[in-house]
XYZ file of C-alpha atoms in Angstrom:
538
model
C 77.848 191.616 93.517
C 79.172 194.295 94.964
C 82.924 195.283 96.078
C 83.203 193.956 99.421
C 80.977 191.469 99.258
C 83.377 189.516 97.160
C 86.278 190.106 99.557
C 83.973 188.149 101.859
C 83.294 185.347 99.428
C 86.703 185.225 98.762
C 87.841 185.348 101.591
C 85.542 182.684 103.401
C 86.486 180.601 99.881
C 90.025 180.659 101.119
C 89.578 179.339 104.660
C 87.922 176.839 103.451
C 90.383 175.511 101.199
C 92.950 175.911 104.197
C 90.078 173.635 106.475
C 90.132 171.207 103.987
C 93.627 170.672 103.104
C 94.048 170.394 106.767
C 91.297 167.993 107.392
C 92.610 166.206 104.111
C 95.847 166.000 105.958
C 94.623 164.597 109.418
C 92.733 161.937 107.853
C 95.910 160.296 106.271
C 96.281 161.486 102.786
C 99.803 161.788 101.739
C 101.425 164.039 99.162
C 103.948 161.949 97.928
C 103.431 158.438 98.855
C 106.806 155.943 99.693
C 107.441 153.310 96.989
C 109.282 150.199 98.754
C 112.123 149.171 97.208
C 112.947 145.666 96.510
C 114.850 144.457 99.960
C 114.940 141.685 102.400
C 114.945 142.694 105.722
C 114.820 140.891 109.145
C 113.841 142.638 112.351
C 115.839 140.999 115.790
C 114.257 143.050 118.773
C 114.538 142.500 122.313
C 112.667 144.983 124.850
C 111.996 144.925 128.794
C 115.370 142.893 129.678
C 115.731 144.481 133.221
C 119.101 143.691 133.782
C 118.894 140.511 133.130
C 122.552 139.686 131.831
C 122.289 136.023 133.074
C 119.767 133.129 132.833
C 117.174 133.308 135.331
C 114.622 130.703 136.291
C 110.708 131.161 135.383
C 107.828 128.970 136.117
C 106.421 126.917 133.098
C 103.376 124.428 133.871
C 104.349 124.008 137.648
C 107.964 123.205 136.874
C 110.794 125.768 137.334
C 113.013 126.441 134.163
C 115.548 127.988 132.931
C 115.208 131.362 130.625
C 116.758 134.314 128.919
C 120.740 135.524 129.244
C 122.383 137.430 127.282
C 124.743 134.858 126.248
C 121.781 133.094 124.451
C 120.338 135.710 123.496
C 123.372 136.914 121.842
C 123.608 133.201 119.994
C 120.453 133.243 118.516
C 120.910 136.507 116.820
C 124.558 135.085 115.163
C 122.210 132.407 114.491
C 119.822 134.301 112.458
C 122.002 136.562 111.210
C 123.856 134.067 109.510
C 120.600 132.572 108.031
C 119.143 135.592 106.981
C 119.085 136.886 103.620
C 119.600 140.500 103.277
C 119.901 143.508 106.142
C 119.803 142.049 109.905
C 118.782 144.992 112.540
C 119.123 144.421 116.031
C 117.187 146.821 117.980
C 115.899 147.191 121.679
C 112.954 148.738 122.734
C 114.276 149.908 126.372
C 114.350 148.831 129.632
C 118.148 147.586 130.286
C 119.328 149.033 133.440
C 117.892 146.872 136.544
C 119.171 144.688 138.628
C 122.447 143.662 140.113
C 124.568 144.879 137.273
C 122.751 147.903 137.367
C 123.235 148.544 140.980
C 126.781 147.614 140.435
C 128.367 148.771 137.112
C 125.479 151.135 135.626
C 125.780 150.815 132.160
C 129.393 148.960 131.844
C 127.623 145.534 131.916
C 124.343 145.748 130.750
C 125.093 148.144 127.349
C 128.585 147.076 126.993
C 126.589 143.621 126.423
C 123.950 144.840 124.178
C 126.799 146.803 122.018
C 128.870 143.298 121.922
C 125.856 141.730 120.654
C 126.032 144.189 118.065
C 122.915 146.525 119.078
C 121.651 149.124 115.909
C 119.848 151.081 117.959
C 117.494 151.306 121.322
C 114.796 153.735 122.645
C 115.351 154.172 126.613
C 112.819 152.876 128.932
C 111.793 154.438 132.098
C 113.854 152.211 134.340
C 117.126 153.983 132.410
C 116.067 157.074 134.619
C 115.478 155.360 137.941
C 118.777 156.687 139.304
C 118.111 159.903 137.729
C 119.272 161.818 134.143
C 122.840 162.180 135.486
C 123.918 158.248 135.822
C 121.965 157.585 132.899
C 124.180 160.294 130.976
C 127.257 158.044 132.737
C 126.033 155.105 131.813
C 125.207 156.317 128.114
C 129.287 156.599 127.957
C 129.391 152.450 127.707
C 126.782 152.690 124.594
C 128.053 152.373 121.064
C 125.112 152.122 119.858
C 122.673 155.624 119.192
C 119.645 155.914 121.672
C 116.468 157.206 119.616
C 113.600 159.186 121.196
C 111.260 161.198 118.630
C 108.847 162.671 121.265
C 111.529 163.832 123.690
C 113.013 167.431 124.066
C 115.845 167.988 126.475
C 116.674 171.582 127.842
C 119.874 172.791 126.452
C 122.921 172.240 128.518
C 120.984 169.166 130.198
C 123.151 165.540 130.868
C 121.817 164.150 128.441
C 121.795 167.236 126.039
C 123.356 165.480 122.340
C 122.683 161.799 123.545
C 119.814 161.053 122.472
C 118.983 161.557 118.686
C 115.223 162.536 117.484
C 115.323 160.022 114.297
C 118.532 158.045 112.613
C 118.829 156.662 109.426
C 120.682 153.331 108.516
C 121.574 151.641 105.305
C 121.697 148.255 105.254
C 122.086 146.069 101.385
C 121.021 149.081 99.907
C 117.599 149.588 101.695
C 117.342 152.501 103.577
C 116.132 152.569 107.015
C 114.263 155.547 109.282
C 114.336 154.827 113.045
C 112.113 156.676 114.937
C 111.665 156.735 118.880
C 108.821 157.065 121.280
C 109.158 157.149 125.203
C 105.706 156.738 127.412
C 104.416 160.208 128.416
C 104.453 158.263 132.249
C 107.987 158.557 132.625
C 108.297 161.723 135.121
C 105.398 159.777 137.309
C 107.478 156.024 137.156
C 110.819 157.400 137.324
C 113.075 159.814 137.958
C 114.357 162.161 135.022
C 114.233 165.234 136.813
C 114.007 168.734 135.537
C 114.919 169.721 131.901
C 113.060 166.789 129.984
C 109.996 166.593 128.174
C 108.299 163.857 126.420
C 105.191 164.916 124.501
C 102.385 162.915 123.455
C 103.734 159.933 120.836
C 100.295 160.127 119.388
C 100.122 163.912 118.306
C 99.710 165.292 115.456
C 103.257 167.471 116.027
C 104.918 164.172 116.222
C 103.512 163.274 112.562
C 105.002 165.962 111.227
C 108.043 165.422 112.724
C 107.872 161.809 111.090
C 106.429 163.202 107.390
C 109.543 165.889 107.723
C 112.200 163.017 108.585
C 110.309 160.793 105.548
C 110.317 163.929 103.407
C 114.077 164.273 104.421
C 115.340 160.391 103.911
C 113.369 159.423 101.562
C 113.732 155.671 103.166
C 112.318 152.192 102.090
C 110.622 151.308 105.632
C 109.992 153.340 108.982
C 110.531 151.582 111.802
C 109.310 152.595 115.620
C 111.465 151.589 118.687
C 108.845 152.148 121.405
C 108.437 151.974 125.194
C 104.859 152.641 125.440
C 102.985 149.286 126.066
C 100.785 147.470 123.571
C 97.661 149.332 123.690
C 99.422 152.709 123.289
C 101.325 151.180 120.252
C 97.734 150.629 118.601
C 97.222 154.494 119.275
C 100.541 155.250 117.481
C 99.724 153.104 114.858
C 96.441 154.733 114.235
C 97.704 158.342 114.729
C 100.743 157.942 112.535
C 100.280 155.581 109.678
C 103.176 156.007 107.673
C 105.175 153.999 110.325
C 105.329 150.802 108.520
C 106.751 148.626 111.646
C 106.300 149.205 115.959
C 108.666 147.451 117.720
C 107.371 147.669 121.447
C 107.919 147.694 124.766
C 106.675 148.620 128.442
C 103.948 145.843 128.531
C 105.711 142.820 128.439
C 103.631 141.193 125.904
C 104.785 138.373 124.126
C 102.914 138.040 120.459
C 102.802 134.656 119.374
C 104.309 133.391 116.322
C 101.689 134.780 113.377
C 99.863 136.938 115.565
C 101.013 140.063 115.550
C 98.856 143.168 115.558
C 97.964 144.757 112.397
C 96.453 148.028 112.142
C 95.015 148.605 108.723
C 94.906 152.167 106.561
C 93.603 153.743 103.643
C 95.127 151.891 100.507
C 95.930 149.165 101.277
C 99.118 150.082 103.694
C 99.332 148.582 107.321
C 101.217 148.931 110.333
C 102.440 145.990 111.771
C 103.207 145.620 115.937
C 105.309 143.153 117.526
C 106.770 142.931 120.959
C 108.834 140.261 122.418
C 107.732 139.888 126.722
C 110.377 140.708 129.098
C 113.779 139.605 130.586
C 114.923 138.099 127.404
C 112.884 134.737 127.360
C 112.102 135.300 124.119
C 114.119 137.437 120.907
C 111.670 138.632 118.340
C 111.943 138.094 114.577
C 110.046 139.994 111.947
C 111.189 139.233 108.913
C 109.987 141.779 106.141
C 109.994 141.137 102.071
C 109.496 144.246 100.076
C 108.576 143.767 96.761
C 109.424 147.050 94.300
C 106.455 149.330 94.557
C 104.686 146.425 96.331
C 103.146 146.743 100.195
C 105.783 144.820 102.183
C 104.696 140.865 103.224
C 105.854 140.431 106.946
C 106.003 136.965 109.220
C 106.359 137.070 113.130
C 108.567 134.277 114.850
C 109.732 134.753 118.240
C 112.075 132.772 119.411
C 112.329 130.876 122.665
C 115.123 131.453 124.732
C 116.531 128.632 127.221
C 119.429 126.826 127.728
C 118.868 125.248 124.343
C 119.644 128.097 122.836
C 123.377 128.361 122.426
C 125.804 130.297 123.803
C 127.854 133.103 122.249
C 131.590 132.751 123.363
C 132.441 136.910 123.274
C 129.283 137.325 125.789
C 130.415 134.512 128.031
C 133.915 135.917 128.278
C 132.232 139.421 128.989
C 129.869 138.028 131.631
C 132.227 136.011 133.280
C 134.466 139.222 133.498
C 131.828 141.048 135.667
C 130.315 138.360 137.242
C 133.847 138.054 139.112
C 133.337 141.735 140.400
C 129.872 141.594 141.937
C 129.946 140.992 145.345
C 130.144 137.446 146.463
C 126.728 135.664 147.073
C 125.258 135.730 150.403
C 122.604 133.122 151.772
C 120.645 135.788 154.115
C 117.920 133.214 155.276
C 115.991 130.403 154.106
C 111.708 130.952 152.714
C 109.570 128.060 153.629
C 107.193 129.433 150.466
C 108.473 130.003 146.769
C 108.781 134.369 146.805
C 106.414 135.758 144.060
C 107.663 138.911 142.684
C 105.335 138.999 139.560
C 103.894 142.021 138.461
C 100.790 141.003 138.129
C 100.585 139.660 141.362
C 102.111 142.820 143.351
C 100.159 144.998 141.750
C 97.027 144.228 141.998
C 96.492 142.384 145.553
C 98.422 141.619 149.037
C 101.352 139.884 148.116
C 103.102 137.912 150.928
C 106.802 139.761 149.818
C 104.822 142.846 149.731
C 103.741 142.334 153.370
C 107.314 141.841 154.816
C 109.087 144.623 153.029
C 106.050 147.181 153.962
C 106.291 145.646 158.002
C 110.039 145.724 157.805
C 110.038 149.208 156.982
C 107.378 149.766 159.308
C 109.176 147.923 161.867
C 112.430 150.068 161.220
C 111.029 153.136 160.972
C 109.121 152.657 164.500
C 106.007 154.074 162.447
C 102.317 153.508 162.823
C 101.859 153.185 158.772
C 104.097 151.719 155.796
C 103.082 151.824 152.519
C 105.274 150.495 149.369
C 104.399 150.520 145.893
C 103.923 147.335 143.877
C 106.055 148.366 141.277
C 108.977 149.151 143.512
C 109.165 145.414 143.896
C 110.626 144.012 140.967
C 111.901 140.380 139.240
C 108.665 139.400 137.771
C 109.526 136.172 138.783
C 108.666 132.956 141.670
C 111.694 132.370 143.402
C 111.779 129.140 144.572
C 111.840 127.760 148.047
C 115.000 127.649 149.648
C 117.895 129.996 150.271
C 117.350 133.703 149.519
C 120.547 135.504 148.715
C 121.949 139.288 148.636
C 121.489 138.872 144.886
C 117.950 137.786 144.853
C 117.416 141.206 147.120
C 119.020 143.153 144.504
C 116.735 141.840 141.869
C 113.921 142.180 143.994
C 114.660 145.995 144.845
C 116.877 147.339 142.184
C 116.270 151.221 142.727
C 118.106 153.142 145.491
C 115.100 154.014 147.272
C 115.280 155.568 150.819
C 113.137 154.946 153.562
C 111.435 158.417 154.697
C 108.633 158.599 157.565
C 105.964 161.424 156.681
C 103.312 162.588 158.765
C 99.929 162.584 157.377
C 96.241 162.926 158.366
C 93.986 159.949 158.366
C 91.802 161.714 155.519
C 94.932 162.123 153.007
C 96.020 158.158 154.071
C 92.517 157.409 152.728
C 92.790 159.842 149.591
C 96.012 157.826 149.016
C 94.585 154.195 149.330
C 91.790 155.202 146.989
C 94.242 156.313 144.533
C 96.371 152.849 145.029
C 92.978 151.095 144.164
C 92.068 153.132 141.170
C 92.979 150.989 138.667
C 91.676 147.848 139.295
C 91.089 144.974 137.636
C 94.021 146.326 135.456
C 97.300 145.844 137.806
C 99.589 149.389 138.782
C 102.785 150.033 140.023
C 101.343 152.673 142.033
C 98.830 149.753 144.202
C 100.168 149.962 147.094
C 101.226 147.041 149.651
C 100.307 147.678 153.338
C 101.711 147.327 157.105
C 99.511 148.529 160.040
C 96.529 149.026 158.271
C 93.638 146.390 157.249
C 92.073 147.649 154.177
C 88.489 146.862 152.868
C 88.353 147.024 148.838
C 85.286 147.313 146.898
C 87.217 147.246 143.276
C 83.278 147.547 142.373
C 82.621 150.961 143.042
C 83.401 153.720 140.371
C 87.505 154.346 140.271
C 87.602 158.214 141.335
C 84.019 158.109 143.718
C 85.764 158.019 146.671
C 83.564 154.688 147.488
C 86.449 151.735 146.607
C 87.819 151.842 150.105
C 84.890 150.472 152.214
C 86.783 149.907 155.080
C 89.869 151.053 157.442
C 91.121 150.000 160.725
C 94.722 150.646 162.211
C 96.242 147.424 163.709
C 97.218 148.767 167.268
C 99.862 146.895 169.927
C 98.657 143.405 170.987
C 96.373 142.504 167.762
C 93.705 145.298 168.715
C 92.532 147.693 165.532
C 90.641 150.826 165.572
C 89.085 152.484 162.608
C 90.983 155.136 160.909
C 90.173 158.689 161.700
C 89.931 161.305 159.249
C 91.348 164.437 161.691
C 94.402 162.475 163.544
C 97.860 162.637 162.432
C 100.099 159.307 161.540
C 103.743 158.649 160.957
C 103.438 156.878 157.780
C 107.113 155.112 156.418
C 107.739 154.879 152.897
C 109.833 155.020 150.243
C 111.682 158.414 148.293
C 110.146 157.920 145.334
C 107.086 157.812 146.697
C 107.593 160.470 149.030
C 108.358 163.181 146.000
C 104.469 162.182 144.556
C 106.171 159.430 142.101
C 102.980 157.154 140.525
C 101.029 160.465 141.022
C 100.842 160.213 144.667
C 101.050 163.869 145.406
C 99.821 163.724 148.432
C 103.141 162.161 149.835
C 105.138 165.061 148.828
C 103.004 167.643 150.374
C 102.689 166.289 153.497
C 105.473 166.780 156.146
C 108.357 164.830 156.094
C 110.768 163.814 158.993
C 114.676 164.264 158.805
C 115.841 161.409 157.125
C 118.810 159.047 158.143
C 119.261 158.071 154.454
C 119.053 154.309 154.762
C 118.363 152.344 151.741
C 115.424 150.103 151.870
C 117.656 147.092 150.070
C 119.752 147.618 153.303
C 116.520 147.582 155.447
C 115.447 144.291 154.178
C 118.978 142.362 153.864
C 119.301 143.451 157.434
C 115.858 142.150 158.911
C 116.363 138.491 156.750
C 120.047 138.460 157.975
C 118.565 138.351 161.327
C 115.882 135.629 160.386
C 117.092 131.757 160.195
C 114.094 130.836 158.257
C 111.351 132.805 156.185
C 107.598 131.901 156.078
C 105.973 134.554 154.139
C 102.012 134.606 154.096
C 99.251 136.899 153.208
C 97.084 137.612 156.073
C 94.008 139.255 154.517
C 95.442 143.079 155.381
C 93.706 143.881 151.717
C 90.211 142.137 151.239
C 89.038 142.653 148.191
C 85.082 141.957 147.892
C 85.377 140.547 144.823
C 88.565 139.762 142.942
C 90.654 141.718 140.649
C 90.510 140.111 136.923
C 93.979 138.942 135.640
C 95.279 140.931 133.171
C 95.695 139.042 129.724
């Protein structure tokens, strides 16, 4: 063989040793595989409690009952922690600030709670950036507890530069714990973290190697993930990264039931085991983990219930009752003839009675021939019953400072924009959109992205009378400012024009208009008509 032909042989010899190691890698092979030490471990998580410091009411076979507070919450986990044998961690998978307390203390209440309860650690959620990076940097300065978030990079010299740690590592009875982090890649289209903030794909290979480095570093018994990503993203994870032994979760407010957890199975034997815990605190999740030396670990999944059977913790009450004297007092602003349903699943995925009066108040307000709200902008996940509405219920229901802003836009970008609101179904979005002055024909049939899902669209007109949209005229459309700067994606709000605005908050809109009404009868009126129905979501 001559001279340079074995350069080329070796040389082709060598890149494909380099192909294969690589490959080698991607599939999952380790280098030095973890040995579990002997340790008894048990797992308290909570995730999704939007604010929800006290015990709110939720609807259980036609009956309204009592659920969730932190209080209980709190008492369960002395409970268990008591009970236990071995390390307790109490961790949170994001989601705190909402709601009254929000609005009122930013994170005084709601994390000066979680830290009483004695909080290890926490990945934020996207609702920690709904008032933007700068109050969640405030409201970071009431959190003893460290705030974890693997697949997020902050610009140097950012608010939240330092607060917010890639991995930490805890010992607990001698086992040795890796927390990792991982924030949904959603967050600048949900919320509001601004400029300077990057969260990369959880499911990358660059964020394996960040977790093989940390493991590689640490050495730890078990690798734990704190994540706000929802449950079928958390099977992604699972798959992409395998040497995460445990996913707490978040985002999707699904509560696993007791033995059914998700298990996602890899090479030799090892698994990765999911669990997630609902929302608002109705339920604290247990995973309690025995590691056997050099063994796999055995895990068993009991979430807990919690009600007003629950117990109460004495230090939370105290703490409660401390800012529960500093909220405003409670206002009765009307009276609803209909219980109020602000579930998710509900306003986002069809016409929703609450969703009807805050688009037409805003509408009305705004003296506009359009309103359009998001579904997700409406929040409580919850039927409030019939009966007096208060200023707090208000708060719940509309949490986020939003503005009202009027934009003008042409008739073809309204219809770009309801096709986008429709896009998703069956699944429900935040981004579906709730109507006033329009009557919308849906065809959730037709292919998402055709242009073909909205059949249909007239403009009610003064004195009942509609006329079909048209594509060429202009129309003063009112809605809110995170809409308006293309938040859920809608980008065709912010490059359309917008008017000066006044700056008045839609919460203000809405207390204003019940104030005014004695008695509330809320009712859909078929403004969406969907051909067929949306499925539920499971």
């Amino acid at each position: 063989m001559r001279a340079s032909a074995r350069y080329r042989h070796r040389a082709l010899y060598a890149a494909a040793l380099v192909l294969a190691c690589t490959l080698l890698y991607a599939a999952g092979c380790r280098q030095t595989p973890r040995h579990h030490a002997a340790a008894d471990i048990t797992l308290l998580t909570t995730n999704d409690l939007h604010g929800r410091l006290e015990p709110f009411m939720v609807q259980n076979e036609g009956h309204a009952q009592s659920a969730g507070g932190f209080s209980a919450l709190a008492a369960c986990m002395d409970m268990w922690a008591q009970q236990a044998p071995g390390a307790v961690l109490r961790l949170n998978s994001g989601d705190t600030l909402a709601g009254p307390y929000a609005v009122h203390f930013g994170g005084a209440a709601l994390f000066g709670a979680l830290g009483l309860m004695g909080m290890d650690a926490a990945v934020p959620g996207n609702h920690e950036f709904d008032r933007g990076p700068r109050e969640f940097a405030r409201a970071l300065d009431h959190c003893p507890f460290p705030m974890v978030a693997t697949n997020m990079e902050i610009a140097p010299g950012h608010a939240l530069a330092g607060r917010i740690q890639p991995v930490i590592v805890l010992e607990r009875c001698g086992a040795r714990l890796l927390i990792a982090g991982f924030m949904t890649p959603e967050l600048a289209y949900i919320s509001s973290p601004g400029s300077g903030i990057r969260i990369l794909d959880p499911a990358s290979p660059h964020m394996r190697r960040r977790i093989t480095d940390a493991i590689e570093q640490h050495s730890p018994d078990l690798v734990i993930a704190l994540t706000h990503l929802g449950l079928e993203e958390d099977r992604r994870l699972a798959q992409s990264i395998p040497e995460l032994d445990v996913i707490c979760g978040g985002h999707s407010h699904d509560l696993l039931p007791a033995g059914q957890e998700v298990r996602v199975r890899h090479a030799g034997g090892r698994q990765t085991v999911i669990v997630q815990a609902g929302a608002g605190g109705a339920a604290l999740g247990v995973l309690r983990i025995r590691a056997a030396a050099g063994a796999q670990p055995q895990y068993t999944w009991l979430p807990q219930k919690i009600d007003s059977s629950s117990g109460q913790s004495p230090r939370l009450q105290e703490f409660i009752a401390r800012y529960r004297a500093q909220l405003p007092p409670v206002r009765v602003l009307t009276v609803s003839d209909t219980a109020i349903d602000c579930r998710g699943a509900t306003l986002r995925s069809r016409e929703a009675p609450i969703g009807n009066y805050i688009a037409d108040s805003l509408r009305e307000y705004c003296g506009t021939d359009v309103a359009l709200y998001n579904g997700g902008g409406i929040r409580g996940d919850c039927v409030v019953p019939e009966g007096p509405v208060t200023n707090r219920d208000i708060e719940t229901m509309l949490p986020f400072d939003n503005m009202a802003v009027v934009i003008s836009m042409t008739g073809d970008e309204l219809r770009q924009v309801l096709e986008r609101s429709v896009g998703h179904l069956p699944l429900p979005w935040g981004g579906f959109l709730q109507v006033s002055g329009l009557n919308v024909r849906v065809d959730p049939q037709a292919q998402a992205g055709s242009g073909k899902r909205i059949a249909h669209v007239d403009v009610r007109g003064d004195g009942g009378l509609s006329s079909p949209l048209e594509g060429g005229r202009r129309y003063r459309v009112a809605t809110n400012s995170f809409l308006a700067r293309g938040g859920n994606g809608y980008h065709e709000f912010s490059r359309s024009r917008a008017e000066p605005s006044a700056g008045t908050a839609v919460r203000d809109i809405i207390m204003q208009r019940m104030s005014a009404q004695p008695r509330l009868a809320l009712a859909a009126d078929g403004r969406i008509n969907m051909t067929t129905a949306p499925a539920q979501k499971r």
